[in-house]
Coordinates of C-alpha atoms in Angstrom, one line a residue:
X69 CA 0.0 0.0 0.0
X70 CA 1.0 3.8 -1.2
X71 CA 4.5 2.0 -2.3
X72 CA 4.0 3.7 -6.1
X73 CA 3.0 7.0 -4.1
X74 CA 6.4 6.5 -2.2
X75 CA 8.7 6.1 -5.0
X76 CA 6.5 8.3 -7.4
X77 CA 9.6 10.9 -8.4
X78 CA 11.7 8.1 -9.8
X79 CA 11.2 9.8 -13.2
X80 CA 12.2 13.2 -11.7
X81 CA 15.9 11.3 -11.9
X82 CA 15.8 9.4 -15.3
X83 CA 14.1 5.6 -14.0
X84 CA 11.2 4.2 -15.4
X85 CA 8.8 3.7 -13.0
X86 CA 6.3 0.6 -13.0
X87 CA 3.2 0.2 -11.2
X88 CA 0.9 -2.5 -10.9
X89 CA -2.9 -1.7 -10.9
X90 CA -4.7 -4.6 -9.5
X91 CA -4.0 -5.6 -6.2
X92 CA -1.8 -9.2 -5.5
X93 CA -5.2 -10.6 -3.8
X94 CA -6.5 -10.4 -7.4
X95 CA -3.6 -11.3 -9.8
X96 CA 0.0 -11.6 -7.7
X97 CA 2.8 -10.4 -10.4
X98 CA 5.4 -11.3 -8.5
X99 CA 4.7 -14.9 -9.5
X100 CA 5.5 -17.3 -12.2
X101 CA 3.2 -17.5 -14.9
X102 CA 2.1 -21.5 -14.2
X103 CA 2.1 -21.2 -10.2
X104 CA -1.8 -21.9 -10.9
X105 CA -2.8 -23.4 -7.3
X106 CA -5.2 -26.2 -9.1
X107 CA -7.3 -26.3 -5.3
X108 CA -9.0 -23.1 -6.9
X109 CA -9.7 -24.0 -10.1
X110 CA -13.2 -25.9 -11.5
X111 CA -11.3 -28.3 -14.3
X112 CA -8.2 -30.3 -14.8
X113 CA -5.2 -27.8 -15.2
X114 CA -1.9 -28.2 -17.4
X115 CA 0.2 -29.9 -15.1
X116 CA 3.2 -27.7 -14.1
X117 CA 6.3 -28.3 -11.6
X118 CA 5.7 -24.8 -10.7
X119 CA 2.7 -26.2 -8.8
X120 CA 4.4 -28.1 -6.4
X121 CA 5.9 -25.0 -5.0
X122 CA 5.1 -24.7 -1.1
X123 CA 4.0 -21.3 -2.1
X124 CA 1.3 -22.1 -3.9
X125 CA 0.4 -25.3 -2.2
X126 CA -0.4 -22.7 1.2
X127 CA -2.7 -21.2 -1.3
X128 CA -0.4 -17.8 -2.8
X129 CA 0.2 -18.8 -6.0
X130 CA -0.7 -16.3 -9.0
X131 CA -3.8 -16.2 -8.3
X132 CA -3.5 -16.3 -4.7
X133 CA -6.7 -18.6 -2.9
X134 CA -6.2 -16.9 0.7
X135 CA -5.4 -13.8 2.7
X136 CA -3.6 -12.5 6.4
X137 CA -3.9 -15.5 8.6
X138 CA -5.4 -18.5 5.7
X139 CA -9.0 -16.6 4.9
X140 CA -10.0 -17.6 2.3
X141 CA -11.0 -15.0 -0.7
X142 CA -13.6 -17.2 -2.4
X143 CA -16.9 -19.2 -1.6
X144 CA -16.3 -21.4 -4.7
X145 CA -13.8 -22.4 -7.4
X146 CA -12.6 -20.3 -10.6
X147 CA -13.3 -20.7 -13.7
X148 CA -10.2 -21.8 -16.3
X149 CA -11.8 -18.7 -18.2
X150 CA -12.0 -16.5 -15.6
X151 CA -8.1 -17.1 -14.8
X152 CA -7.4 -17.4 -18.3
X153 CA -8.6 -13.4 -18.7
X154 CA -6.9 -12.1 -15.5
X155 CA -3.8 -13.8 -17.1
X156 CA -4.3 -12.0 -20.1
X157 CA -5.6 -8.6 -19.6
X158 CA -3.5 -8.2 -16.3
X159 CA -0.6 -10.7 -16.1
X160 CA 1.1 -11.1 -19.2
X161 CA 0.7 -7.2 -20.3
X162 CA 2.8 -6.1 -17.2
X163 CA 6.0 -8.7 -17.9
X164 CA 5.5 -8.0 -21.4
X165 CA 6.4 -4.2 -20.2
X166 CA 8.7 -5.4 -18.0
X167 CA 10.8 -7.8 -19.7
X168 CA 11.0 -4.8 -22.6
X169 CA 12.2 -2.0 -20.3
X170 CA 14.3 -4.0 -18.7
X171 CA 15.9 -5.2 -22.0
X172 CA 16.2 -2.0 -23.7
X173 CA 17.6 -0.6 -21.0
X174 CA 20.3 -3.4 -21.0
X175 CA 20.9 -2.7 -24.3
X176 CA 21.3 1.1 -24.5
X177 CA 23.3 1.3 -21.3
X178 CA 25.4 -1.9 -21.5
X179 CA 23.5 -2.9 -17.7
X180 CA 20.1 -2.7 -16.2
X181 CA 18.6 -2.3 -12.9
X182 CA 15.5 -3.8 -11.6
X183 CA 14.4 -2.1 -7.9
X184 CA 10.9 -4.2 -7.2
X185 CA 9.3 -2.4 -4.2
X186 CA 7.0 -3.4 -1.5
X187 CA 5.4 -2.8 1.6
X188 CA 5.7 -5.7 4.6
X189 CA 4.0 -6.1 8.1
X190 CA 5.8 -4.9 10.9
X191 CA 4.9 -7.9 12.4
X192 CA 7.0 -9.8 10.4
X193 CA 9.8 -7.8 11.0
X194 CA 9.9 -8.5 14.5
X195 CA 9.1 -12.1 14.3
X196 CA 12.3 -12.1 12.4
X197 CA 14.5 -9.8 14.3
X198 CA 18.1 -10.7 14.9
X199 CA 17.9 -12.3 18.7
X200 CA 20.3 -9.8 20.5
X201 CA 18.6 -6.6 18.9
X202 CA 15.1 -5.4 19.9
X203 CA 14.4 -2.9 16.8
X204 CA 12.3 -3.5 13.9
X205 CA 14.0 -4.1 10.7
X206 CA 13.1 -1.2 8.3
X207 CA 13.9 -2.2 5.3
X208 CA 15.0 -6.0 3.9
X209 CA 17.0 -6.1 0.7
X210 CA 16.3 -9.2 -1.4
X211 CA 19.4 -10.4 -3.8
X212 CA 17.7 -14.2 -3.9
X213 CA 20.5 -14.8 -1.7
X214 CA 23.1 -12.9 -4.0
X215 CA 22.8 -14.7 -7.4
X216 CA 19.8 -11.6 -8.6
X217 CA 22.5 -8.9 -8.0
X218 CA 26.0 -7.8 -7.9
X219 CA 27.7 -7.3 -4.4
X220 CA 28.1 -3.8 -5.3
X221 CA 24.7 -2.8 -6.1
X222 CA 24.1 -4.1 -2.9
X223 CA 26.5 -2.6 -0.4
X224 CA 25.7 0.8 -2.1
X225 CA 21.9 0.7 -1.5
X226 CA 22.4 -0.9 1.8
X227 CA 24.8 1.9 3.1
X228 CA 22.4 4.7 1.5
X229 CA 19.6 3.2 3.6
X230 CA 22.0 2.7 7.1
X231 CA 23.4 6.3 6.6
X232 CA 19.9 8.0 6.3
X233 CA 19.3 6.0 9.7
X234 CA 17.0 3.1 8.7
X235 CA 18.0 -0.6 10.0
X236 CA 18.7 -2.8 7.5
X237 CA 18.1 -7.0 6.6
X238 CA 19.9 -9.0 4.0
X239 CA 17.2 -11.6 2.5
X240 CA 15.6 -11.9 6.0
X241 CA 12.4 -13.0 6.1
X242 CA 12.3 -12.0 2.5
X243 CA 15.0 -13.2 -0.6
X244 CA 13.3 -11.5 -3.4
X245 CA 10.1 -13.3 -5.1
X246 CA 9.4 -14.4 -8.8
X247 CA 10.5 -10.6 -10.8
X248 CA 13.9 -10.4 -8.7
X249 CA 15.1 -13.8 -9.7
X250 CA 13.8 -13.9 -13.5
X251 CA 15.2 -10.6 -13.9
X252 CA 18.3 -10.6 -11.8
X253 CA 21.2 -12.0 -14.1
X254 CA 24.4 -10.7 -13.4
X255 CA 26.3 -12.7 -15.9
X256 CA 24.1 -10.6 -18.3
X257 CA 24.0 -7.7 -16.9
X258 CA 20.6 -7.5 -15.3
X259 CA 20.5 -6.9 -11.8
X260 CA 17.5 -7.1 -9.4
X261 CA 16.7 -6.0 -6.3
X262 CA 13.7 -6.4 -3.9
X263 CA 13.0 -3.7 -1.2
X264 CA 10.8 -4.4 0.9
X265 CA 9.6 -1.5 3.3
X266 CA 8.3 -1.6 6.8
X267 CA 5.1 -0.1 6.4
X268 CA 4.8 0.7 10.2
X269 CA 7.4 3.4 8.9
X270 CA 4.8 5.4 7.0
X271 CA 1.2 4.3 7.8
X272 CA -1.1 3.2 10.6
X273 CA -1.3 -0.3 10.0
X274 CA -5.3 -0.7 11.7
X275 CA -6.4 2.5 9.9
X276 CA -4.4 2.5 6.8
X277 CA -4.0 5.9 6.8
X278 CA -0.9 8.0 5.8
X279 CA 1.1 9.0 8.6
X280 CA 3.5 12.3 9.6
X281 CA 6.5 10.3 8.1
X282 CA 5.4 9.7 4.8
X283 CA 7.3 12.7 3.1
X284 CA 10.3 12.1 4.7
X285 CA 10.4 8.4 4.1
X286 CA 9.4 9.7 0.2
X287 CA 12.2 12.1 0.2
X288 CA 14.6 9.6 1.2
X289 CA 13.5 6.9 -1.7
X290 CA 13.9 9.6 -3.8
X291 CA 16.9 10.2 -3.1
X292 CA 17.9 6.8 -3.4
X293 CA 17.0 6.8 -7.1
X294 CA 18.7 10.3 -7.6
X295 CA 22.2 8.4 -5.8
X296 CA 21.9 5.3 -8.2
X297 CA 21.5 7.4 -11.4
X298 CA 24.0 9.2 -10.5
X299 CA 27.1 6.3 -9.6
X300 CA 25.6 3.0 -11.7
X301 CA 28.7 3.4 -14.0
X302 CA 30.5 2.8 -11.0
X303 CA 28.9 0.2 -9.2
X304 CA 27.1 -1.8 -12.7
X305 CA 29.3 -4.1 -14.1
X306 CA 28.7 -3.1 -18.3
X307 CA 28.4 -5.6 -20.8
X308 CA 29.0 -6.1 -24.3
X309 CA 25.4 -6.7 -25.4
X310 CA 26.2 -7.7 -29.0
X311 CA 28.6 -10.7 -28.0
X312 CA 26.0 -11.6 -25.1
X313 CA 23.3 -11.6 -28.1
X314 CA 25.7 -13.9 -29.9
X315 CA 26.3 -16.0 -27.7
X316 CA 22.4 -16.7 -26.6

């Protein structure tokens, strides 16, 4: 919630700035295209390994079955044709986009950067707090463990983050989901990165409204765009892109 509002003067500094329109209860886009949970659907589906992931077997696959604490969204079982159109009016357009900004980025530049934002519970934060520290976590950067982006991407966002004062997690409780590891390919050039933001930091969590720190929070994602515009031909390892196209 308000994560697009939060990052919303990413084009002020020369990013390209993504936002889905449908909420993840609806269609999740940060999930593989076959992680079809086949407990919601009416018929036999295409079987895919994809839906032996533990993910969508607790119900959050693409289209996701539950909510907070295993409610369930629906009475009754979808449709293959009412998944099929959420798929295509909603799904596929967005990596479409994606996958094209992304490459042409790649290919102008020489390197790409992915930042997939989100909002988390605090709760989860402090269900996954380091033992010997008592503070939330404010932010967790996802790398998928490191393999969706280079070290150096990395330290520099995390050190933005810890010098503007927030606490920081490495891929604790959360690696990076479906876009940061199909997107994040350092060998090619394409890094990703998931940020995941403590919403306690900028809204009421009961009331879901804005709170005082909301600009500030703002001004400091901004700025975090502004800093990695400003130093990615120092921290983006460049590639040639017409040997990597040969070589594919």
């Amino acid at each position: 919630m308000y994560v697009d509002a939060l990052f919303a003067e990413a084009a002020n500094f020369g990013a390209t700035l993504i936002s889905a329109r449908y909420p993840r209860s609806f269609v999740d886009l940060n999930r593989g295209a076959n992680e079809i949970d086949p407990d919601l659907v009416d018929d036999d589906l295409p079987v895919h390994r994809e839906q032996s992931l533990p993910r969508v077997q607790a119900g959050l696959g693409t289209i996701p079955r539950i909510v907070a604490e295993d409610a369930p969204i629906y009475d009754d079982k979808l449709s293959i044709e009412d998944i099929a159109l959420r798929m295509r009016e909603i799904y596929h357009p967005f990596h479409a986009t994606l996958e094209h900004e992304v490459e042409s980025l790649r290919v102008l530049h020489g390197t790409a950067l992915l930042v997939d934002a989100h909002s988390m519970p605090s709760l989860a934060t402090r269900n996954n707090a380091p033992r010997n520290r008592s503070a939330q976590i404010d932010i967790v950067l996802g790398t998928c463990h490191g393999r969706a982006c280079s070290d150096r991407v990395t330290d520099f966002i995390s050190q933005y983050f810890r010098r503007s004062g927030y606490t920081i997690a490495l891929n604790r409780p959360y690696a990076g989901g479906y876009i940061t590891n199909h997107f994040g390919r350092p060998h090619r050039a394409s890094h990703a990165i998931q940020i995941e933001i403590n919403r306690a930091l900028y809204m009421n969590e009961t009331s879901y409204e804005m709170t005082a720190n909301f600009d500030s929070l703002k001004a400091d994602l901004s700025g975090l765009v502004a800093a990695l515009t400003g130093a990615w031909r120092d921290i983006m390892p460049v590639s040639d892109t017409s040997d990597t196209k040969a070589a594919e």
